[in-house]
Structure formats: structure tokens, C-alpha cells
PDB file of C-alpha atoms in Angstrom:
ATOM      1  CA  UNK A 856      -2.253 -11.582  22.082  1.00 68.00           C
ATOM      2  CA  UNK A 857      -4.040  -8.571  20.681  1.00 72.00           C
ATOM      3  CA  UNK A 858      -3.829  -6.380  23.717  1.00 78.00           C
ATOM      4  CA  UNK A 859       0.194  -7.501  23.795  1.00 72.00           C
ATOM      5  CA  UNK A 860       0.567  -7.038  20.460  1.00 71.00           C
ATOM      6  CA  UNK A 861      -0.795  -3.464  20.798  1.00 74.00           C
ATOM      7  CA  UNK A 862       0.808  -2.698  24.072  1.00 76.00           C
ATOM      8  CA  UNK A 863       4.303  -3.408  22.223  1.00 75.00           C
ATOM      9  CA  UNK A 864       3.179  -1.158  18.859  1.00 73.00           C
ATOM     10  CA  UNK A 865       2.272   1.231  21.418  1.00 77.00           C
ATOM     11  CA  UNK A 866       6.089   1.223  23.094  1.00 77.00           C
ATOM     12  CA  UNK A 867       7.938   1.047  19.256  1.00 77.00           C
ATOM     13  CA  UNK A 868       5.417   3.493  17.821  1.00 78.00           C
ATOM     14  CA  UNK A 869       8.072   5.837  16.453  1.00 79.00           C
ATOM     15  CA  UNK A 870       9.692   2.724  14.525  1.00 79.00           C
ATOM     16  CA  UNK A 871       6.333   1.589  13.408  1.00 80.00           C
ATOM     17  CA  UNK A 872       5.552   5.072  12.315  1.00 80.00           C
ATOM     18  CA  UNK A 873       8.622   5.064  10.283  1.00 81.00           C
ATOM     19  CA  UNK A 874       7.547   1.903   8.285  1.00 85.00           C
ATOM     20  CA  UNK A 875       3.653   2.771   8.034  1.00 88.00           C
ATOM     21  CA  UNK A 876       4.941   5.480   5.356  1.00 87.00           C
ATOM     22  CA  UNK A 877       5.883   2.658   2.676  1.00 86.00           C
ATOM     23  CA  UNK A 878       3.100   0.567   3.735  1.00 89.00           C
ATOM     24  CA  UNK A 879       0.794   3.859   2.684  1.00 91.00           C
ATOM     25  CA  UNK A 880       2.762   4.104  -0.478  1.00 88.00           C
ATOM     26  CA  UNK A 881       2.265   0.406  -1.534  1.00 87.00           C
ATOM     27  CA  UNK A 882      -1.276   0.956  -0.720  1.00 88.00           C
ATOM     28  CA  UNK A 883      -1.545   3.946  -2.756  1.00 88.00           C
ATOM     29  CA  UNK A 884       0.313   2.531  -5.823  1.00 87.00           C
ATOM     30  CA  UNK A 885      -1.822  -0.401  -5.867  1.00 86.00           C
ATOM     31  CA  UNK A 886      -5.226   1.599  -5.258  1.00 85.00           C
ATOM     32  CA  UNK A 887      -4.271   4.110  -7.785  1.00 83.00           C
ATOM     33  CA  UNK A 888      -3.956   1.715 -10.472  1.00 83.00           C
ATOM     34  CA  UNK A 889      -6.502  -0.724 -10.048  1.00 82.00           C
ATOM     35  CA  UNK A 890      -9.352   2.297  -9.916  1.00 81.00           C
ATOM     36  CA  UNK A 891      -7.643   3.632 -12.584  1.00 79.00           C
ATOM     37  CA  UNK A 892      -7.585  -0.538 -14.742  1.00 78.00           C
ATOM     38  CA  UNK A 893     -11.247  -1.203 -13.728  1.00 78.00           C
ATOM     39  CA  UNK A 894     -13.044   2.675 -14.754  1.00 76.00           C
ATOM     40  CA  UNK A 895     -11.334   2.743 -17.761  1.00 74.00           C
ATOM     41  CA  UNK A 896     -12.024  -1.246 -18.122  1.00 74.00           C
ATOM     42  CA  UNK A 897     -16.018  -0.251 -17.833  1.00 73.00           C
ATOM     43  CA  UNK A 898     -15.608   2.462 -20.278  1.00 69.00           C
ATOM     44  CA  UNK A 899     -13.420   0.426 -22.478  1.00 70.00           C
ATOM     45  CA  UNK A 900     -16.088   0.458 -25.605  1.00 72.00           C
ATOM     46  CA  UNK A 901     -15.968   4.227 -25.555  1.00 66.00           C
ATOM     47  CA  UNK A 902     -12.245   4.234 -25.655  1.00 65.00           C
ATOM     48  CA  UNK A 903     -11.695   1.469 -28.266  1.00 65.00           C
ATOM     49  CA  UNK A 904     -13.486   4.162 -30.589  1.00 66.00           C
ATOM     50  CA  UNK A 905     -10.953   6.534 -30.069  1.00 60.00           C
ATOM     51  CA  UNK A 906      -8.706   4.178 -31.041  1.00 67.00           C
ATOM     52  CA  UNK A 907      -6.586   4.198 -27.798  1.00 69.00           C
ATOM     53  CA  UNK A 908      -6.294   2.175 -24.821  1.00 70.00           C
ATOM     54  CA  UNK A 909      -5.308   4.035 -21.864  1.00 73.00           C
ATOM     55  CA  UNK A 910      -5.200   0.861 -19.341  1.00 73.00           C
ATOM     56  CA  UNK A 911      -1.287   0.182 -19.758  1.00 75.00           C
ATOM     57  CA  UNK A 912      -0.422   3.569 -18.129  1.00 75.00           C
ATOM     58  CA  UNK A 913      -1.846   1.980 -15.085  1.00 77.00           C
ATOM     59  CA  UNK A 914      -0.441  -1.768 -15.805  1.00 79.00           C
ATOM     60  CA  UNK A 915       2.395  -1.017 -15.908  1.00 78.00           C
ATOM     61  CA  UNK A 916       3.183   1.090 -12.482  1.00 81.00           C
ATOM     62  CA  UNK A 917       0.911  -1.493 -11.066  1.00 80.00           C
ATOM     63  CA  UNK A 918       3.257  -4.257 -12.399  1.00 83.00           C
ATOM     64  CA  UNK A 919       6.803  -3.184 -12.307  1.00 84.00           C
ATOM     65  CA  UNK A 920       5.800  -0.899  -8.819  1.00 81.00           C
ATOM     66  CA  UNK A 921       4.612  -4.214  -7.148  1.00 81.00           C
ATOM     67  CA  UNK A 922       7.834  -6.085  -7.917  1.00 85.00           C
ATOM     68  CA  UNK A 923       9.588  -3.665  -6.394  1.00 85.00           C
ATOM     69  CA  UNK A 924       7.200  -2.768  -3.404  1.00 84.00           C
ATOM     70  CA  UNK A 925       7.309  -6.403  -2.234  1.00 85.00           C
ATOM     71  CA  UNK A 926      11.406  -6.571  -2.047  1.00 87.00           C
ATOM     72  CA  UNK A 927      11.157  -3.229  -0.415  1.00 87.00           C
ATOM     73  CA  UNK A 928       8.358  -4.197   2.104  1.00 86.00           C
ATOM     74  CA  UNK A 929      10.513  -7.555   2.653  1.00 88.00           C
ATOM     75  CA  UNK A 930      13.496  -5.303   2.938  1.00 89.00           C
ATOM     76  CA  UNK A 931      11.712  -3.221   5.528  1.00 85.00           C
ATOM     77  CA  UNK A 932      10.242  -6.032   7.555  1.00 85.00           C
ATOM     78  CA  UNK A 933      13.670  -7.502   7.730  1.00 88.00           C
ATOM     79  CA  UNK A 934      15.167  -4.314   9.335  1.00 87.00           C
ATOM     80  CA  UNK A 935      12.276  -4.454  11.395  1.00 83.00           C
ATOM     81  CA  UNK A 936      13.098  -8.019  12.731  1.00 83.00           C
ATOM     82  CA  UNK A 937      16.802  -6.635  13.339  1.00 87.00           C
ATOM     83  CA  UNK A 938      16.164  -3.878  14.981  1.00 84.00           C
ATOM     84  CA  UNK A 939      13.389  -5.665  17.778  1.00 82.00           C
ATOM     85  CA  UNK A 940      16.303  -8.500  17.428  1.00 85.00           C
ATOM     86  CA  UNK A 941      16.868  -8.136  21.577  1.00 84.00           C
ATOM     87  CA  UNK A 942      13.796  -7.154  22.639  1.00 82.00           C
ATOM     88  CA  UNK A 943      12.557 -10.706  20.849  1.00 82.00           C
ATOM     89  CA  UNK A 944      15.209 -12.250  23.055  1.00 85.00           C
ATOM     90  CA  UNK A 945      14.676 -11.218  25.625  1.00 84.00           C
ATOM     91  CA  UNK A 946      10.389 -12.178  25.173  1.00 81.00           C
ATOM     92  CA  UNK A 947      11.752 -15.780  24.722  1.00 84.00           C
ATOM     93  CA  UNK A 948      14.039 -15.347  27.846  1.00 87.00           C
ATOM     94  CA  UNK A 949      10.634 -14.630  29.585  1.00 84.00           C
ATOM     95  CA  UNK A 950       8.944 -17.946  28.928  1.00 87.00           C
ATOM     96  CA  UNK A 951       7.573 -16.629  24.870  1.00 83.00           C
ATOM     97  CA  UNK A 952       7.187 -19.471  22.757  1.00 88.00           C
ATOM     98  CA  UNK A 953       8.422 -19.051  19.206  1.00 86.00           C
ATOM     99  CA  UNK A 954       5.104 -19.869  17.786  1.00 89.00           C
ATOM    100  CA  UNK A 955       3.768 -16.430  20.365  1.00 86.00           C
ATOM    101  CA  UNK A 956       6.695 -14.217  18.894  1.00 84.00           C
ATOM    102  CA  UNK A 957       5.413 -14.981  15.083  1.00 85.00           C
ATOM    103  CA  UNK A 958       1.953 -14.254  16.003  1.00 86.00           C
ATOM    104  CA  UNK A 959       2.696 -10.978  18.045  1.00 82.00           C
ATOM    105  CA  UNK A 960       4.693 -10.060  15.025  1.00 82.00           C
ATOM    106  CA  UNK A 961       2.272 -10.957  12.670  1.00 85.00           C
ATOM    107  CA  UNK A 962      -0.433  -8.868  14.769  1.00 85.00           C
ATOM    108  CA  UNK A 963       1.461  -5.696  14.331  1.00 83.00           C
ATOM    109  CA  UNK A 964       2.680  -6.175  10.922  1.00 85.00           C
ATOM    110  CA  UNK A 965      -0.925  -6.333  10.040  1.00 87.00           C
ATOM    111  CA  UNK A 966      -2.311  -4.083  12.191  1.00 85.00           C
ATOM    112  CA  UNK A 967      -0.096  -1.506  10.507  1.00 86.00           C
ATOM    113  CA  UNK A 968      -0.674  -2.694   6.698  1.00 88.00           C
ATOM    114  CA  UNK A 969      -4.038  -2.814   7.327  1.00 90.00           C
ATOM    115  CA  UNK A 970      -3.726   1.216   8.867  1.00 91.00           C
ATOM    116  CA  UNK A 971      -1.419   1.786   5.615  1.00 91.00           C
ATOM    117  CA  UNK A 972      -3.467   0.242   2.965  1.00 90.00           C
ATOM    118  CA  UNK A 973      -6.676   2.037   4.058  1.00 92.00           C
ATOM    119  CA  UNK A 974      -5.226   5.422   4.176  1.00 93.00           C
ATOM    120  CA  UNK A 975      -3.628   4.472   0.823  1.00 91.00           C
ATOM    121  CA  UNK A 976      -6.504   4.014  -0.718  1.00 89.00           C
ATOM    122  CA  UNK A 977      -7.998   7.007   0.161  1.00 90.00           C
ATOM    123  CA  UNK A 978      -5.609   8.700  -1.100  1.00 91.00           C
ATOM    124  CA  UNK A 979      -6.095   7.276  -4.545  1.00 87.00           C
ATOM    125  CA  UNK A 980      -9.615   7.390  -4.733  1.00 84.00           C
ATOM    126  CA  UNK A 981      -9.358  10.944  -4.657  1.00 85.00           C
ATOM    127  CA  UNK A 982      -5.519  11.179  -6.649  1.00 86.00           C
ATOM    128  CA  UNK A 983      -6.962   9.102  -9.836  1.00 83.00           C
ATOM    129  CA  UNK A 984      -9.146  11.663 -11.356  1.00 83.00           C
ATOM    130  CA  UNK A 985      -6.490  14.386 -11.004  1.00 86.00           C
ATOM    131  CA  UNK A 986      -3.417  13.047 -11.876  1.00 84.00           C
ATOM    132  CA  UNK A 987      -5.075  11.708 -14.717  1.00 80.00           C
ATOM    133  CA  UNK A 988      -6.564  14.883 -16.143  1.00 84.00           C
ATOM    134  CA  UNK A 989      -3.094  16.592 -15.425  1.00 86.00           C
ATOM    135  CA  UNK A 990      -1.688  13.797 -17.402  1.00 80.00           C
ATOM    136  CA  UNK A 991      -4.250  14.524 -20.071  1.00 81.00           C
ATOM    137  CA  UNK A 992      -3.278  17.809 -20.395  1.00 85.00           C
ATOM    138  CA  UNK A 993       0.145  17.339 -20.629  1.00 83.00           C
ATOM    139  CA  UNK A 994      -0.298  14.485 -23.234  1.00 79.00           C
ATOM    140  CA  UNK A 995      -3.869  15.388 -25.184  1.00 77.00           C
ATOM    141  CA  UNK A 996      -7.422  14.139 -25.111  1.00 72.00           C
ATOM    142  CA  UNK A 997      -6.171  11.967 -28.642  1.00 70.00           C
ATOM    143  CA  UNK A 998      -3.916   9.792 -26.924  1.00 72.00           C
ATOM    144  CA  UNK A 999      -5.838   9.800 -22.838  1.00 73.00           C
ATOM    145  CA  UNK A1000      -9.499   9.968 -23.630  1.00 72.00           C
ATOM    146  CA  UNK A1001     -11.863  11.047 -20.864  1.00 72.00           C
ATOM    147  CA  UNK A1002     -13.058   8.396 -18.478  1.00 69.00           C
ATOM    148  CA  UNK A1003     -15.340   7.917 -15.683  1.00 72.00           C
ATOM    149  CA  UNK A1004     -12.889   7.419 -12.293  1.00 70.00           C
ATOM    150  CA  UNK A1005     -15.197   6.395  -9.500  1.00 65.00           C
ATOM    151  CA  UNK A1006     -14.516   4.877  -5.466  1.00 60.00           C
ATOM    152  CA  UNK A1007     -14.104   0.862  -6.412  1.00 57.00           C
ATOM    153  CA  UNK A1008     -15.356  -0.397  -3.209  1.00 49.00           C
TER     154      UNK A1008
END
């Protein structure tokens, strides 16, 4: 199933291509604010002094951004399923069980989330301490304190 599933990704790159950029973006937007929730979670007693609590400028992307990342990612699997509608057909024409379709679906859909969410978060492991310190200078050291931002593996 794995070399079919691949064989197929391999004929539909372009399409897959296409989708990986969201699935990079949901990866990202989760990454970023998780590293950004835990470092400033360890160095929580330091900030409490300060008086402020940075940690809902990454809650709430993470929150709103996920509700709306899982109707787009259902949104863009569904288009996905439309547009491979025939060439599904005509697999079950060709002897392909339903049960075979899901699971060479299911292959590439996480073969590419997988791709996505790695490169995603690389991206934010090295996008946290930046944006952040641009945000800090934009808003002032009072109201974002300094905090460690380290790789969460």
C-alpha cells in the first residue's frame, strides 16, 4: 500500500504540492505557539514579577488559529476528495476495495502532514525568538518581558 500510495503522490504531486502549503502553515501556527506557551511557561516566576503574563499572545492564535485551521484543512481535504473523485472510480472499477481507497488516502494525507508539520516546525523554532523581540519592540519590555525561547523537542 505504501509503494501505491507513493506511486499515486508521485503522479498528483503538483496537487499535493498545492495543499502541503496549508499543511506547513498549520504546522507553523501550532509550533509557534506552543514553544512560545511552554518557554515563557518555564520562565513564568520571572515574569509574574514584572507583573505581566505574556502567554495569552500565544493562546490565543493557538486557539482561535486552530478552529479555523481544522475547517480549512477539512475544507482542503474535501476538494482534494473531489478533485481525485474519477481517478477513485475508476481504482474501484479495477477491483479496489473501499476499505484500500481509505487507506491509500489516508497514506498520502499523512505522508504529506507529516512533510508539512515537520517543516512547520522548523520554521517556528527559529520564527519564535524573532517575531517576539520585534513584537517587543514595537510594544515595550513593560508589557513583553524577555524570555528564554528554546527548540521544544
Amino acid at each position: 500500500m505504501l509503494t501505491l500510495s507513493w506511486q499515486q503522490f508521485r503522479r498528483n504531486w503538483t496537487t499535493w504540492c498545492l495543499a502541503l502549503g496549508l499543511f506547513i502553515l498549520a504546522g507553523w501556527l501550532i509550533a509557534f505557539c506552543l514553544t512560545g506557551i511552554v518557554d515563557l511557561q518555564q520562565a513564568l516566576p520571572q515574569l509574574l514579577a514584572a507583573h505581566h503574563d505574556p502567554t495569552p499572545l500565544f493562546m490565543m492564535p493557538l486557539v482561535f488559529g486552530g478552529i479555523t485551521l481544522v475547517l480549512v484543512l477539512k475544507g482542503l481535504i474535501q476538494i482534494i476528495l473531489t478533485k481525485f473523485q474519477n481517478e477513485y472510480r475508476l481504482w474501484a472499477v479495477l477491483g479496489a476495495t473501499p476499505n484500500q481507497l481509505v487507506q491509500l488516502l489516508a497514506t498520502q494525507i499523512a505522508l504529506l502532514s507529516s512533510i508539512g508539520a515537520l517543516i512547520g516546525w522548523l520554521l517556528a523554532t527559529f520564527s519564535v525568538p524573532f517575531c517576539y523581540l520585534q513584537l517587543q519592540q514595537i510594544i515595550g519590555s513593560n508589557w513583553l518581558p524577555s524570555g528564554p525561547f528554546y527548540a521544544n523537542y
